[in-house]
PDB file of C-alpha atoms in Angstrom:
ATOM      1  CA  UNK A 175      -8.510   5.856 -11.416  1.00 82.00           C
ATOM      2  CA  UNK A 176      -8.359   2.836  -9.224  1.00 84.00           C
ATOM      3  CA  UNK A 177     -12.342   2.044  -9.022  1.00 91.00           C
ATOM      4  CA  UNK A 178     -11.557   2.399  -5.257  1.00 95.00           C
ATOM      5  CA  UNK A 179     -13.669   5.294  -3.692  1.00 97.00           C
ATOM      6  CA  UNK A 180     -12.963   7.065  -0.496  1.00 97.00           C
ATOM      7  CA  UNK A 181     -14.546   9.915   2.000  1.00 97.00           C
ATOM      8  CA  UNK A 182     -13.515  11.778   2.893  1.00 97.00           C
ATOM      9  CA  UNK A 183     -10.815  13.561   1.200  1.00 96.00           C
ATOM     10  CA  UNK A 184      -9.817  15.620   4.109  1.00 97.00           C
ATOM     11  CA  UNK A 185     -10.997  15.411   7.701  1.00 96.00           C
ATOM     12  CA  UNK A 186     -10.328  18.044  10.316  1.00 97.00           C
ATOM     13  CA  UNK A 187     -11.423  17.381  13.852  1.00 97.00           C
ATOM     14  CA  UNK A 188     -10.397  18.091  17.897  1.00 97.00           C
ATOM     15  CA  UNK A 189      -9.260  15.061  20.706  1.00 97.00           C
ATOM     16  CA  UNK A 190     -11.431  12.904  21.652  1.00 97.00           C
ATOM     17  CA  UNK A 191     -14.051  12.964  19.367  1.00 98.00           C
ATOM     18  CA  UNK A 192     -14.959  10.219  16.804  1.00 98.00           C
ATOM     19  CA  UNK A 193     -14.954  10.306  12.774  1.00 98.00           C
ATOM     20  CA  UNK A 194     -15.841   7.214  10.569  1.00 98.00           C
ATOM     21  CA  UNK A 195     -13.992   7.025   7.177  1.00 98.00           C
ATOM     22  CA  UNK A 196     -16.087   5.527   4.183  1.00 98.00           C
ATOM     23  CA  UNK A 197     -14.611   3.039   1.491  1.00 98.00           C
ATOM     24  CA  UNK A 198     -16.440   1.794  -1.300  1.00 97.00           C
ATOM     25  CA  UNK A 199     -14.007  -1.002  -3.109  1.00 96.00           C
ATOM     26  CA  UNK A 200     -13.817  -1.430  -6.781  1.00 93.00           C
ATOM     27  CA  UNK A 201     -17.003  -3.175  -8.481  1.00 90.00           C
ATOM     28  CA  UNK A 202     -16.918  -7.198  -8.044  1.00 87.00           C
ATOM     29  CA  UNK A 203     -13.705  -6.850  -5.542  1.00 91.00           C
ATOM     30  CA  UNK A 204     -15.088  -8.879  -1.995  1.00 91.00           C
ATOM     31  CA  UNK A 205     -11.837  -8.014   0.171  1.00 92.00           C
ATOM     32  CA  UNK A 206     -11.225  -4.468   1.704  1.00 94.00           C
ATOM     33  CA  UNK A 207      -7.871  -3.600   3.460  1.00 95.00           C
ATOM     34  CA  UNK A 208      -7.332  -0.733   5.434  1.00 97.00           C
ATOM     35  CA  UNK A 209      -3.760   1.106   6.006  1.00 96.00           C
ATOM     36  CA  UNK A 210      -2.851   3.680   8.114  1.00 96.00           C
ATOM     37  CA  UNK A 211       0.003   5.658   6.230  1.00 94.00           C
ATOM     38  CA  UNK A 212       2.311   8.210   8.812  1.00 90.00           C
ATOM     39  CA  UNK A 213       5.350   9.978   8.273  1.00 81.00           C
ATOM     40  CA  UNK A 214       7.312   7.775  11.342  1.00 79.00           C
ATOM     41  CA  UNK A 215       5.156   4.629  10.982  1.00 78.00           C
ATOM     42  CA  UNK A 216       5.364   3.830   7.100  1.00 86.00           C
ATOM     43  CA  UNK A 217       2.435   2.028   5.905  1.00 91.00           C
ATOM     44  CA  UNK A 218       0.629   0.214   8.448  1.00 94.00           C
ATOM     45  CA  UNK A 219      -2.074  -2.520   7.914  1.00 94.00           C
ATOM     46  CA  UNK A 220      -5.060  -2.342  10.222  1.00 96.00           C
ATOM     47  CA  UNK A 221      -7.713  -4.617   9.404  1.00 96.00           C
ATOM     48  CA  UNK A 222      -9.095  -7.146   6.514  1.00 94.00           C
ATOM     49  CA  UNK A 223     -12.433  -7.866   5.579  1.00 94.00           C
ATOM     50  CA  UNK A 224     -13.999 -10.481   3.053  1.00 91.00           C
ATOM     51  CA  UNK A 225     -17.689 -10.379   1.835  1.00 92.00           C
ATOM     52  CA  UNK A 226     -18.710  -9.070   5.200  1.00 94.00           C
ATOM     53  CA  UNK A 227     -16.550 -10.860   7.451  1.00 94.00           C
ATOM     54  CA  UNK A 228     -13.286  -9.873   9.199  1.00 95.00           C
ATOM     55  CA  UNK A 229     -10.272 -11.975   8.016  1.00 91.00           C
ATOM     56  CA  UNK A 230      -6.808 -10.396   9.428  1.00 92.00           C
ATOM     57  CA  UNK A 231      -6.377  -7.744  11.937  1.00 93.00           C
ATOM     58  CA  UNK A 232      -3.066  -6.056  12.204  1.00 92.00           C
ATOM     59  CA  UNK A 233      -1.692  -2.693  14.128  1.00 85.00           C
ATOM     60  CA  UNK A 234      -5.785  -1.732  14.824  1.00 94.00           C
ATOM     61  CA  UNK A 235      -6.283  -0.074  18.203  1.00 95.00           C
ATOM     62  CA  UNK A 236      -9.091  -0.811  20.453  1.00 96.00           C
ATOM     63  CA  UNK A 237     -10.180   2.444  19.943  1.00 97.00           C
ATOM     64  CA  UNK A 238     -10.564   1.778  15.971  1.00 97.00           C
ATOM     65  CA  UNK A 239     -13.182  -0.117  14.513  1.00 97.00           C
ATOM     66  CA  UNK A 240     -14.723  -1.313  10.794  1.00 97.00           C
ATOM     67  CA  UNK A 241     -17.121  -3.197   9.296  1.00 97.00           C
ATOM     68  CA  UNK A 242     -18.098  -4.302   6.033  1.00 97.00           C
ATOM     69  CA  UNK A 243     -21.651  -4.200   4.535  1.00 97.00           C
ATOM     70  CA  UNK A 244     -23.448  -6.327   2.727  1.00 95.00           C
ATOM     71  CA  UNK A 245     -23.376  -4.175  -0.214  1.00 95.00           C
ATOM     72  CA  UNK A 246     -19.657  -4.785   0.333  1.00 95.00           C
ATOM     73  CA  UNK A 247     -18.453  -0.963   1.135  1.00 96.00           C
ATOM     74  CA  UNK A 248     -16.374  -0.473   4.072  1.00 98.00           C
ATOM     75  CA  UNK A 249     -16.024   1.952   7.139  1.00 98.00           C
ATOM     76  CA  UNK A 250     -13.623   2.707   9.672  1.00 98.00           C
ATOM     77  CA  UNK A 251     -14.757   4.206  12.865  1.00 98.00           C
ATOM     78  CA  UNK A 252     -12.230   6.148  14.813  1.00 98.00           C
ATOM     79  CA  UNK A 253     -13.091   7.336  18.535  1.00 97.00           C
ATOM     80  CA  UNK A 254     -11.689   9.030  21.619  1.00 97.00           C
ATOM     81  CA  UNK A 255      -8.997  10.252  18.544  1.00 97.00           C
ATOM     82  CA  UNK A 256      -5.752  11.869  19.785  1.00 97.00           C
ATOM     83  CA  UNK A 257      -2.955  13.696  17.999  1.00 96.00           C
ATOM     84  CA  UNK A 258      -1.250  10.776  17.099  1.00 94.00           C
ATOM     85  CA  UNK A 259      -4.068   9.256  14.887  1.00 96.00           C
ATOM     86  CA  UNK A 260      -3.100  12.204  12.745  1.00 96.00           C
ATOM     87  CA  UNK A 261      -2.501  10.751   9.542  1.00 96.00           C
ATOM     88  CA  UNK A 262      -3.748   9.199   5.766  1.00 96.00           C
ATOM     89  CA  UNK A 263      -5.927   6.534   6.028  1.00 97.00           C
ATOM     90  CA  UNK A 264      -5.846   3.946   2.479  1.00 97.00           C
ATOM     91  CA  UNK A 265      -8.533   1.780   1.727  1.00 97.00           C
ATOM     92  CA  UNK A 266      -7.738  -1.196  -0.579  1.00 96.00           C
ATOM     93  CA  UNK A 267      -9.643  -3.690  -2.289  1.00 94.00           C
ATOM     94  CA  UNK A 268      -8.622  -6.833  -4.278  1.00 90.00           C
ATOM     95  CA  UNK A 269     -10.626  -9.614  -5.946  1.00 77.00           C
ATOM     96  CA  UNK A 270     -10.537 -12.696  -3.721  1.00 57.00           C
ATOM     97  CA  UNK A 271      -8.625 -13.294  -0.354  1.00 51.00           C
ATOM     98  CA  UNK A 272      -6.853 -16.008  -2.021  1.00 51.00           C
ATOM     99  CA  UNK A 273      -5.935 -14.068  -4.913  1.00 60.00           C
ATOM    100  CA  UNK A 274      -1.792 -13.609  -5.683  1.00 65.00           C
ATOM    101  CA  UNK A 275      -2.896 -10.580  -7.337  1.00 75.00           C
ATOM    102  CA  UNK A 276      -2.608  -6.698  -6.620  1.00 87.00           C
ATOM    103  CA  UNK A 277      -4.025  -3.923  -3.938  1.00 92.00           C
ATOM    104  CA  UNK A 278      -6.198  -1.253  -5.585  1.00 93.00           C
ATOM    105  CA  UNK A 279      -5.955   1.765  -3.523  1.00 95.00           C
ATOM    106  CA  UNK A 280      -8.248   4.498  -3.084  1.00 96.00           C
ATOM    107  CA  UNK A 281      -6.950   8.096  -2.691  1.00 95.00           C
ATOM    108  CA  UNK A 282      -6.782   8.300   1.081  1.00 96.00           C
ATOM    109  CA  UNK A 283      -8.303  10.056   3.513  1.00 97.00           C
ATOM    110  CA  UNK A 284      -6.421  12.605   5.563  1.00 96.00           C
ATOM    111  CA  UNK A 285      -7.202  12.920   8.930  1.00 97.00           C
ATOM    112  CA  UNK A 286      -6.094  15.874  10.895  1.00 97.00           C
ATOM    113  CA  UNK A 287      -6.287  16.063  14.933  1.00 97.00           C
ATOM    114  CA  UNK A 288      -5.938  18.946  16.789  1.00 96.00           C
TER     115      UNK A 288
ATOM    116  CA  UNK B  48       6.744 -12.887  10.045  1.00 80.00           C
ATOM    117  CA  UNK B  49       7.058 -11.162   7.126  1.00 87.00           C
ATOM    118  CA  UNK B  50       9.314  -8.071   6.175  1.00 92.00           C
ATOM    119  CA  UNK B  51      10.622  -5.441   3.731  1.00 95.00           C
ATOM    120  CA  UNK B  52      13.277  -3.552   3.662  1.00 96.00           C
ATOM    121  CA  UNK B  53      14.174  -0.598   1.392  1.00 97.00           C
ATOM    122  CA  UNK B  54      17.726   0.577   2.415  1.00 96.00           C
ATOM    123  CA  UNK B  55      17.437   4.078   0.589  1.00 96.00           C
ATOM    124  CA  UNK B  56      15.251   6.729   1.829  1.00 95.00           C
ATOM    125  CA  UNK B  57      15.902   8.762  -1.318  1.00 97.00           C
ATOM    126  CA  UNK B  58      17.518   7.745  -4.430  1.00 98.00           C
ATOM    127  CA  UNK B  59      18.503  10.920  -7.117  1.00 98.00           C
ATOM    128  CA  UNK B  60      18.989   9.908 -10.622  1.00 98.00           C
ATOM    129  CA  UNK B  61      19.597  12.805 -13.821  1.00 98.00           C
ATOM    130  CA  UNK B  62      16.878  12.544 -16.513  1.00 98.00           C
ATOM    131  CA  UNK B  63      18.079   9.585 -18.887  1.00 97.00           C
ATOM    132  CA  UNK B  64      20.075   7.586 -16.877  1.00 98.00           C
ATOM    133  CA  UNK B  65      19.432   4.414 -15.424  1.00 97.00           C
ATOM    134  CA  UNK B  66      17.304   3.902 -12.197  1.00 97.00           C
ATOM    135  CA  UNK B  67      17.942   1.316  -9.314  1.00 98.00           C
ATOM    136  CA  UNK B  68      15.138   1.204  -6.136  1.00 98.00           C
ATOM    137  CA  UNK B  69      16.247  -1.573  -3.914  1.00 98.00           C
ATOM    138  CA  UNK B  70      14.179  -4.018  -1.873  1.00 98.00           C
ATOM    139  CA  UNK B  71      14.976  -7.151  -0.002  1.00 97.00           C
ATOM    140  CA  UNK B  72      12.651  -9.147   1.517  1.00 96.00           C
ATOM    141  CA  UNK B  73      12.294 -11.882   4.374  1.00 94.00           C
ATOM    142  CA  UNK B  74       9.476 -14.589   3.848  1.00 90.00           C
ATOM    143  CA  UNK B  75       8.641 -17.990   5.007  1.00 87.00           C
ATOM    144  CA  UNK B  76       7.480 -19.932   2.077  1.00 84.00           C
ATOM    145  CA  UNK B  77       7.449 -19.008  -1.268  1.00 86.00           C
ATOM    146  CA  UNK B  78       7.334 -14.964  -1.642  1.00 90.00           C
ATOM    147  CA  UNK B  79       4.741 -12.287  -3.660  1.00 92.00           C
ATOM    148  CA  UNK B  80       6.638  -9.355  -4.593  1.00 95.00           C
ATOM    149  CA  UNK B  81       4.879  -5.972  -5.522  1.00 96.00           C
ATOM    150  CA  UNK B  82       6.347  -2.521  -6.402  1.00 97.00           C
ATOM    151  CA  UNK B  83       4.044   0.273  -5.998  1.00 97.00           C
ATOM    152  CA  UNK B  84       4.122   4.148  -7.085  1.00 97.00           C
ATOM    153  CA  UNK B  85       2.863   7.154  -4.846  1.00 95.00           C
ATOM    154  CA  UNK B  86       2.206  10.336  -6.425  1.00 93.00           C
ATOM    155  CA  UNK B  87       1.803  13.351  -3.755  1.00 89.00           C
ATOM    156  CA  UNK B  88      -1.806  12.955  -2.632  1.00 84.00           C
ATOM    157  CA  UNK B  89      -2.353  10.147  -4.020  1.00 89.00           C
ATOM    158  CA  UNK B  90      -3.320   6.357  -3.796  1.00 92.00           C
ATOM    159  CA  UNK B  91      -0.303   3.494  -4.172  1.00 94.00           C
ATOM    160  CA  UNK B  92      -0.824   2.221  -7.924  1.00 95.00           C
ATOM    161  CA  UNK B  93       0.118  -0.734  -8.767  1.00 94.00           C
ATOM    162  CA  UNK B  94       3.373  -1.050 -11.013  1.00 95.00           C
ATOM    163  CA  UNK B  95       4.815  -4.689 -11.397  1.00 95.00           C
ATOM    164  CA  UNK B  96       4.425  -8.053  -9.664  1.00 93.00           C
ATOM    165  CA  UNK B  97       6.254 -11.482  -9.076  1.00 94.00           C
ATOM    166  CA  UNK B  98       4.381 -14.635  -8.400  1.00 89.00           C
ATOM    167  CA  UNK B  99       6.608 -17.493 -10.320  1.00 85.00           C
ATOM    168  CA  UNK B 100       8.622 -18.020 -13.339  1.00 86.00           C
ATOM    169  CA  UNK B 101      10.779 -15.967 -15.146  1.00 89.00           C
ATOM    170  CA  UNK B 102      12.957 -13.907 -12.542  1.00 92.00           C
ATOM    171  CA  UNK B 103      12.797 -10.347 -14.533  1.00 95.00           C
ATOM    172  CA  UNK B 104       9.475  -8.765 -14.021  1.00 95.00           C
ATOM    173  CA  UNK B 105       7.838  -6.184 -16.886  1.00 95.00           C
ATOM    174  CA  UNK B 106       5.474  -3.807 -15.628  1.00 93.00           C
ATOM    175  CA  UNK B 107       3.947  -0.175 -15.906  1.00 91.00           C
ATOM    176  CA  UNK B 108       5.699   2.730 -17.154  1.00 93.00           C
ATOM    177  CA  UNK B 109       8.562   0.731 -18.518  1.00 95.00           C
ATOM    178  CA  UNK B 110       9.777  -0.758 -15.024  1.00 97.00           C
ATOM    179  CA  UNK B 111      10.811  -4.003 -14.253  1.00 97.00           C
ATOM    180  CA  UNK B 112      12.078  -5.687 -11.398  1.00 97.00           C
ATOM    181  CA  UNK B 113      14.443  -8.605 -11.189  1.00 96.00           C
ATOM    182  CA  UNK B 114      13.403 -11.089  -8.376  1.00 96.00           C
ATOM    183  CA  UNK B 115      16.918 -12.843  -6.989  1.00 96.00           C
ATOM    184  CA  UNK B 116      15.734 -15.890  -4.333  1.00 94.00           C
ATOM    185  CA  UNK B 117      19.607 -16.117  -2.979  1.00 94.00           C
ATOM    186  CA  UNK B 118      20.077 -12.569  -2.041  1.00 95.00           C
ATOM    187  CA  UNK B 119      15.926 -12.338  -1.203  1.00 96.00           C
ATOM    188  CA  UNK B 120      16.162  -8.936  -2.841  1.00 97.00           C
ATOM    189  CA  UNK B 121      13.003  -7.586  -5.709  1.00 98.00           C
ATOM    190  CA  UNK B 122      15.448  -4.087  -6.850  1.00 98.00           C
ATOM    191  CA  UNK B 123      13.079  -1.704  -9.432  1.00 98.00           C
ATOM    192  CA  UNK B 124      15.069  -0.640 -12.068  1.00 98.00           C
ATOM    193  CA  UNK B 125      14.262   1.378 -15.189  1.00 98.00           C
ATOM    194  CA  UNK B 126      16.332   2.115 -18.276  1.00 97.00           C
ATOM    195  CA  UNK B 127      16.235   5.817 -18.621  1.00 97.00           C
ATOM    196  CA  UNK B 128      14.382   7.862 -16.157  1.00 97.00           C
ATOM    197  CA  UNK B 129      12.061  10.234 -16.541  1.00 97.00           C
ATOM    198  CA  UNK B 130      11.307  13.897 -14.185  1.00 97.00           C
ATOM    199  CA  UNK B 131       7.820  12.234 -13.991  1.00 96.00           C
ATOM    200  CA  UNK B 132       8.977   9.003 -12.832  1.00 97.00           C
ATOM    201  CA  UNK B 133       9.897  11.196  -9.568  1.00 97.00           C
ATOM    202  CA  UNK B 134       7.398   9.705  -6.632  1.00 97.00           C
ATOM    203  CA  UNK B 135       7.274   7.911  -3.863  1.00 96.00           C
ATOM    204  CA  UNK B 136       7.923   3.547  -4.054  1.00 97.00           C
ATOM    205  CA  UNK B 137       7.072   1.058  -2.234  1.00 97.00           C
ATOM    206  CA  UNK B 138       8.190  -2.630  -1.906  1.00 97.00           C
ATOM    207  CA  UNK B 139       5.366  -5.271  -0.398  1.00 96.00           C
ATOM    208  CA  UNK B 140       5.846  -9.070   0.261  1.00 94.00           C
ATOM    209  CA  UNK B 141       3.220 -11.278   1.002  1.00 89.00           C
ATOM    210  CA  UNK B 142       2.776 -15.164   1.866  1.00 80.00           C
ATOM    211  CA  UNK B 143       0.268 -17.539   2.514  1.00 71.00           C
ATOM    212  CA  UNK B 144      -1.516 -14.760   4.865  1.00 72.00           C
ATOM    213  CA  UNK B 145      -2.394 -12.183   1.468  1.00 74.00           C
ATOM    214  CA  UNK B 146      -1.351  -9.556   4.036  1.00 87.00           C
ATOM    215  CA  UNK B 147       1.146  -7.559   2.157  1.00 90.00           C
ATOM    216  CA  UNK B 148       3.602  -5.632   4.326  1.00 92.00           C
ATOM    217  CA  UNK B 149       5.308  -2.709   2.732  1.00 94.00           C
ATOM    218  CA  UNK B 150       8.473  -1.165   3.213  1.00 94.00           C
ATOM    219  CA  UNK B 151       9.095   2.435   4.517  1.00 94.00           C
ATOM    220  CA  UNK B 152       9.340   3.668   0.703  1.00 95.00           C
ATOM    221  CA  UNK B 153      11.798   5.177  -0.957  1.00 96.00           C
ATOM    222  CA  UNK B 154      11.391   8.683  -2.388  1.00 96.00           C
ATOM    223  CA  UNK B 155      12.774   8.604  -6.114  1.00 98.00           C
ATOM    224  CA  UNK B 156      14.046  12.168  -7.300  1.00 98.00           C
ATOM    225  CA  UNK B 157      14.515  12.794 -11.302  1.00 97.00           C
ATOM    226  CA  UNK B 158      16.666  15.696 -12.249  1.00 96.00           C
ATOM    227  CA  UNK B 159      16.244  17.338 -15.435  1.00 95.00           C
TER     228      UNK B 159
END
């Protein structure tokens, strides 16, 4: 067990609507990374946050958003979803954002569009 | 920019022998290597990491890695494999940005 917590597990929903995926990092971590994990893309980093505040954005579309709360869990809002945001969403979490350490990774969240 | 690359999609190994997942890597600066396991339906766990010092890396499960700057390569290797080794791994780099990117993975089949 990681510490990291996601929900949901499993997420089944149409085009075009909107979900929101919720990450609650492991106790003390500040930083929360979220990846986008596909069978053609690989592992794909979306978007960083430290203690509340946004610190790296990667391959995030416009239609994809997150914040970070001040009791430091995470969510990632996804709207106006097509087929092609099919796929298992990772929070991470690690101590510091200058840390050299590790990634702890929740379970995922799998996100179905049909 | 940053990059991985894992060469092998799949790499087959019988029960007992030794095990070889390759990585190289491309990173301005001074590199962070990290091997990571995937289970089916599961999170990446952490195995093994290089920061500095001594090139051969011990981790989880009995891995290692050996870090080689001239070839820019961070291969997993294990002594004698195990069926439950079988999982998916992952190579990730990082620099000055603590943005890891990952390779593609390479699936890691044990036969009995």
């Amino acid at each position: 067990d990681s510490g990291v917590t996601q929900t949901p597990k499993h997420l089944i929903t149409a085009t075009g609507q909107r979900v929101t995926l919720r990450c609650s990092p492991r106790s003390g971590d500040l930083s929360v990374y979220w990846y986008q994990q596909s069978l053609d893309q690989g592992l794909q980093f979306l978007i960083q946050y430290y203690n509340g505040e946004e610190r790296a954005k990667g391959n995030i579309l416009e239609r994809f958003s997150a914040q970070q709360f001040p009791d430091l869990h995470s969510e990632l809002n996804l709207s106006s979803l097509e087929l092609g945001d099919s796929a298992l969403y990772f929070c991470a979490s690690s101590g510091t954002t200058g840390s050299t350490g590790e990634l702890f990774f929740g379970e995922g969240s799998r996100l179905t569009v049909l | 920019a940053q990059s991985v690359a894992q060469p092998e999609d799949q790499v087959n190994v019988a029960e007992g022998n030794p095990l070889t997942v390759k990585c190289t890597y491309s990173v301005s600066g001074n590199p962070y290597l990290f091997w990571y396991v995937q289970y089916p339906n599961r999170g990446l766990q952490f195995l093994l990491k290089y920061i500095t010092g001594d090139n051969l890396v011990k981790g989880s499960y009995g891995f290692e890695a050996e870090f080689n700057k001239s070839q820019t390569s961070f291969h997993l290797k294990k002594p004698s494999a195990l069926v439950s080794d079988s999982a998916l791994y992952f190579c990730a780099v990082r620099d000055g940005s603590y943005i890891p990117t990952f390779g593609r993975g390479t699936s890691l089949i044990v036969h009995p």
